Amino acid sequence: MKLLSSVLARHERALLEPISPAAAWHEQLFRTFRAVEQSRHVFASPFGPLRGSAGSAHLQRFVYFGPGATDAALRLSFLGGLDHRELRGSLALLRFIEGLALAPDLGQGLDLSFFPLVDALGLAEATPARDLAEENWATSTEPEIQVLEHDARLRGYHGFVRLETTTSDEVTVRLHAEAATENAAPPLELISSDEIEPLPVRWEVEADADPRRGPLAVADDLPVAPFELVLAIPALWPAARHTAAVSLFLKRFVRRHRGFIAYAQHL
């Protein structure tokens, strides 16, 4: 009886203790893998192992092909967890992927790649702390960024969507894009305020974005000048609200942009 009481007490303490971000990541990653195994449209395609100074890790990647996807499909890359110390965006992206595997309802003609945790070596404690968000994709020596750079050149994305958090009490949507050119995506066509209701959103547009940082560093080598959209969710929001906001935004953004691209192709 004493042994049973001791086991039950430890179990109760475990239930009361908050789960660590790393443990939450691995638990949600397992659930996402289980959902993807049964999917005909979402596939797991990890890279690695990547080598750090103190160990190795895999860069998790998931790919969604909508029904009827062709070489002309809308191609987008979604990035989360550029800092392993902030995993709320990573967890929200994993849950979004899990939901997409269970209900692939985003529409036809889509080719979407998801990298929910870019700072994989950081989470594995295989490298010192880094600021991957500021890395130049064309010249970086960081293993994860080199993988992303190679993937971007190979797949020729139309745009990149990065998830992060903000100290603000409202969602911030920040667009990085080249100045308007024949091949650049029109900023105002990406998403509208009406489609994000009821989220409180602040919009920022940065034309002529610094080409020395992030995915825009490889823009000149891609067939279409891409954009980078940064979705920053308030850090103080609870996990459930954070996840719901990410899901709402990504679904409406993809559907709107897919519709715009389809319309433009038939002009």
Coordinates of C-alpha atoms in Angstrom, one line a residue:
M1 CA 0.0 0.0 0.0
K2 CA 2.9 2.4 0.8
L3 CA 4.4 1.7 -2.6
L4 CA 1.1 2.3 -4.4
S5 CA 0.6 5.5 -2.4
S6 CA 4.1 6.7 -3.4
V7 CA 3.5 6.0 -7.1
L8 CA 0.1 7.8 -7.0
A9 CA 1.7 10.7 -5.3
R10 CA 4.4 11.0 -7.9
H11 CA 1.8 10.8 -10.6
E12 CA -0.3 13.5 -9.0
R13 CA 2.8 15.8 -8.8
A14 CA 3.6 15.2 -12.4
L15 CA 0.1 16.2 -13.4
L16 CA 0.4 19.4 -11.4
E17 CA 3.8 20.3 -12.7
P18 CA 3.8 22.4 -15.9
I19 CA 5.2 20.5 -18.9
S20 CA 8.5 22.0 -20.2
P21 CA 8.4 23.6 -23.7
A22 CA 10.8 20.9 -25.0
A23 CA 8.6 18.1 -23.7
A24 CA 5.5 19.8 -25.2
W25 CA 7.3 20.0 -28.5
H26 CA 8.2 16.3 -28.6
E27 CA 4.7 15.3 -27.4
Q28 CA 2.9 17.4 -30.1
L29 CA 5.4 16.3 -32.7
F30 CA 4.5 12.7 -32.0
R31 CA 0.8 13.4 -32.3
T32 CA 1.4 15.2 -35.6
F33 CA 3.4 12.3 -37.0
R34 CA 0.6 10.0 -36.1
A35 CA -1.9 12.1 -38.0
V36 CA 0.3 12.5 -41.0
E37 CA 0.8 8.7 -41.3
Q38 CA -2.9 8.5 -42.2
S39 CA -2.9 11.4 -44.6
R40 CA -3.0 11.4 -48.4
H41 CA -2.1 15.1 -48.7
V42 CA 0.4 15.8 -45.8
F43 CA 3.8 14.2 -45.7
A44 CA 6.7 14.2 -43.2
S45 CA 10.1 14.9 -44.9
P46 CA 12.7 15.7 -42.3
F47 CA 16.3 16.8 -43.1
G48 CA 19.3 15.5 -41.2
P49 CA 20.9 14.7 -39.1
L50 CA 22.4 18.2 -38.9
R51 CA 25.6 18.6 -37.0
G52 CA 26.3 21.1 -34.3
S53 CA 29.3 21.8 -32.2
A54 CA 27.9 19.6 -29.4
G55 CA 25.6 17.1 -31.1
S56 CA 23.1 16.7 -33.9
A57 CA 19.4 17.1 -34.7
H58 CA 16.9 16.7 -37.5
L59 CA 15.1 19.6 -39.1
Q60 CA 11.5 18.6 -39.2
R61 CA 9.7 19.4 -42.4
F62 CA 6.1 18.7 -43.5
V63 CA 4.7 19.1 -47.0
Y64 CA 1.1 19.6 -48.0
F65 CA -0.1 19.0 -51.6
G66 CA -3.6 20.1 -52.3
P67 CA -5.7 18.1 -54.7
G68 CA -4.7 18.8 -58.3
A69 CA -1.3 20.4 -57.3
T70 CA 0.9 20.9 -60.4
D71 CA 4.1 22.7 -61.1
A72 CA 2.0 25.9 -61.4
A73 CA 0.7 25.5 -57.8
L74 CA 1.0 28.2 -55.2
R75 CA 4.2 27.5 -53.3
L76 CA 4.6 28.8 -49.7
S77 CA 7.1 28.1 -46.9
F78 CA 6.0 28.4 -43.3
L79 CA 8.7 28.9 -40.6
G80 CA 8.4 28.7 -36.8
G81 CA 10.8 28.4 -33.9
L82 CA 13.7 30.5 -35.2
D83 CA 14.6 30.7 -31.5
H84 CA 14.1 27.4 -29.6
R85 CA 13.5 29.4 -26.3
E86 CA 10.1 30.5 -27.8
L87 CA 8.2 27.5 -29.0
R88 CA 4.6 28.7 -28.9
G89 CA 4.6 29.4 -32.7
S90 CA 6.2 26.0 -33.2
L91 CA 3.5 24.2 -31.3
A92 CA 0.8 26.2 -33.0
L93 CA 2.2 25.3 -36.4
L94 CA 2.4 21.6 -35.5
R95 CA -1.2 21.6 -34.4
F96 CA -2.1 23.4 -37.6
I97 CA -0.3 20.6 -39.6
E98 CA -2.1 18.0 -37.5
G99 CA -5.4 19.5 -38.3
L100 CA -4.5 19.8 -42.0
A101 CA -3.7 16.1 -42.1
L102 CA -7.0 15.2 -40.5
A103 CA -9.0 17.6 -42.7
P104 CA -7.1 18.7 -45.8
D105 CA -9.6 21.5 -46.7
L106 CA -7.4 24.4 -47.8
G107 CA -8.2 23.9 -51.4
Q108 CA -6.7 22.6 -54.7
G109 CA -3.5 23.6 -56.4
L110 CA -1.3 24.1 -53.3
D111 CA 2.3 23.1 -52.5
L112 CA 3.0 24.1 -48.9
S113 CA 6.1 23.4 -46.9
F114 CA 6.2 23.7 -43.1
F115 CA 9.3 24.0 -40.9
P116 CA 7.8 24.3 -37.4
L117 CA 11.1 24.4 -35.5
V118 CA 14.0 26.0 -37.4
D119 CA 16.3 26.2 -34.4
A120 CA 16.5 22.4 -34.1
L121 CA 20.1 22.3 -33.0
G122 CA 19.4 24.9 -30.3
L123 CA 16.6 22.8 -28.8
A124 CA 18.8 19.7 -28.9
E125 CA 21.5 21.8 -27.0
A126 CA 23.9 21.0 -29.8
T127 CA 25.0 24.5 -30.4
P128 CA 25.4 27.9 -28.6
A129 CA 22.5 30.4 -28.8
R130 CA 22.1 32.1 -32.2
D131 CA 19.8 34.7 -33.8
L132 CA 18.6 32.7 -36.8
A133 CA 16.0 35.3 -37.7
E134 CA 18.7 37.7 -38.7
E135 CA 20.8 35.3 -40.7
N136 CA 21.5 36.0 -44.4
W137 CA 20.2 32.9 -46.2
A138 CA 22.7 33.4 -49.1
T139 CA 25.8 33.4 -46.9
S140 CA 24.9 31.7 -43.6
T141 CA 27.0 28.9 -42.2
E142 CA 24.3 27.7 -39.8
P143 CA 23.2 24.2 -40.7
E144 CA 19.5 24.8 -40.5
I145 CA 19.7 28.0 -42.6
Q146 CA 21.8 26.2 -45.2
V147 CA 19.0 23.6 -45.5
L148 CA 16.3 26.3 -45.9
E149 CA 18.4 28.2 -48.5
H150 CA 18.8 25.0 -50.6
D151 CA 15.1 24.2 -50.2
A152 CA 14.1 27.7 -51.3
R153 CA 16.3 27.6 -54.4
L154 CA 15.0 24.1 -55.3
R155 CA 11.3 24.8 -54.8
G156 CA 11.1 28.5 -55.8
Y157 CA 8.6 29.7 -53.2
H158 CA 6.2 32.6 -54.0
G159 CA 6.4 33.6 -50.3
F160 CA 7.6 32.8 -46.8
V161 CA 5.4 33.1 -43.6
R162 CA 7.3 33.4 -40.3
L163 CA 5.7 33.0 -36.9
E164 CA 7.0 34.8 -33.8
T165 CA 5.7 36.5 -30.7
T166 CA 5.4 40.1 -29.8
T167 CA 5.2 42.1 -26.5
S168 CA 2.3 44.1 -28.0
D169 CA -1.3 43.2 -26.9
E170 CA -2.4 42.8 -30.5
V171 CA -1.4 40.7 -33.5
T172 CA 1.2 42.2 -35.7
V173 CA 1.4 41.4 -39.4
R174 CA 4.6 42.7 -41.0
L175 CA 5.3 42.4 -44.8
H176 CA 8.8 42.4 -46.2
A177 CA 8.9 42.7 -49.9
E178 CA 10.9 44.2 -52.7
A179 CA 9.7 47.5 -54.2
A180 CA 6.8 46.9 -56.7
T181 CA 8.0 45.1 -59.8
E182 CA 6.4 43.1 -62.5
N183 CA 7.1 39.8 -60.7
A184 CA 6.5 40.9 -57.1
A185 CA 3.4 40.0 -55.2
P186 CA 1.1 43.0 -54.6
P187 CA 1.2 43.6 -50.8
L188 CA -2.4 44.5 -50.5
E189 CA -3.6 41.3 -52.2
L190 CA -2.1 39.1 -49.5
I191 CA -4.7 39.5 -46.8
S192 CA -7.3 42.0 -45.6
S193 CA -8.4 43.2 -42.2
D194 CA -11.9 41.9 -42.7
E195 CA -10.6 38.4 -43.1
I196 CA -8.8 38.5 -39.8
E197 CA -11.7 39.6 -37.6
P198 CA -12.2 39.3 -34.7
L199 CA -8.4 39.4 -34.1
P200 CA -6.9 42.8 -33.1
V201 CA -4.3 43.4 -35.8
R202 CA -1.6 46.0 -36.5
W203 CA -0.3 46.0 -40.1
E204 CA 3.2 47.0 -41.1
V205 CA 4.6 47.1 -44.7
E206 CA 8.3 47.3 -45.2
A207 CA 9.1 47.8 -48.9
D208 CA 12.7 47.6 -50.0
A209 CA 13.4 45.2 -47.2
D210 CA 17.0 44.5 -46.2
P211 CA 18.2 41.9 -48.7
R212 CA 21.0 40.8 -46.4
R213 CA 18.7 39.0 -43.9
G214 CA 16.2 36.2 -44.1
P215 CA 14.9 34.4 -47.2
L216 CA 14.8 37.6 -49.3
A217 CA 18.6 37.3 -49.5
V218 CA 18.1 34.6 -52.2
A219 CA 15.3 36.5 -54.0
D220 CA 17.4 37.3 -57.0
D221 CA 17.9 33.6 -57.7
L222 CA 14.2 32.6 -57.6
P223 CA 11.9 32.7 -60.6
V224 CA 9.4 35.0 -58.8
A225 CA 10.3 37.7 -56.4
P226 CA 9.0 36.4 -53.1
F227 CA 7.6 38.2 -50.1
E228 CA 8.1 37.4 -46.4
L229 CA 5.2 37.8 -44.1
V230 CA 5.8 37.9 -40.3
L231 CA 2.9 36.9 -38.1
A232 CA 3.6 38.0 -34.5
I233 CA 1.2 36.8 -31.8
P234 CA 1.1 38.4 -28.4
A235 CA 3.3 36.6 -26.0
L236 CA 0.9 36.9 -23.1
W237 CA -2.0 35.1 -24.9
P238 CA -2.7 31.7 -23.5
A239 CA -1.7 28.7 -25.7
A240 CA -5.3 27.9 -26.8
R241 CA -5.8 31.5 -28.1
H242 CA -2.4 31.5 -29.7
T243 CA -3.1 28.3 -31.6
A244 CA -6.6 29.5 -32.7
A245 CA -5.1 32.8 -34.0
V246 CA -2.4 31.0 -36.0
S247 CA -5.0 28.6 -37.5
L248 CA -7.4 31.4 -38.4
F249 CA -4.8 33.6 -40.0
L250 CA -3.0 30.8 -42.0
K251 CA -6.2 29.4 -43.4
R252 CA -7.6 32.7 -44.5
F253 CA -4.3 33.9 -45.8
V254 CA -3.7 30.8 -47.9
R255 CA -7.2 30.7 -49.3
R256 CA -7.1 34.4 -50.3
H257 CA -3.7 34.3 -51.9
R258 CA -4.6 31.1 -53.7
G259 CA -7.7 32.7 -55.1
F260 CA -5.7 35.8 -56.2
I261 CA -3.0 33.7 -57.9
A262 CA -5.7 31.6 -59.7
Y263 CA -7.5 34.8 -60.8
A264 CA -4.2 36.4 -62.1
Q265 CA -3.3 33.3 -64.1
H266 CA -6.6 33.6 -66.0
L267 CA -6.4 37.3 -66.8

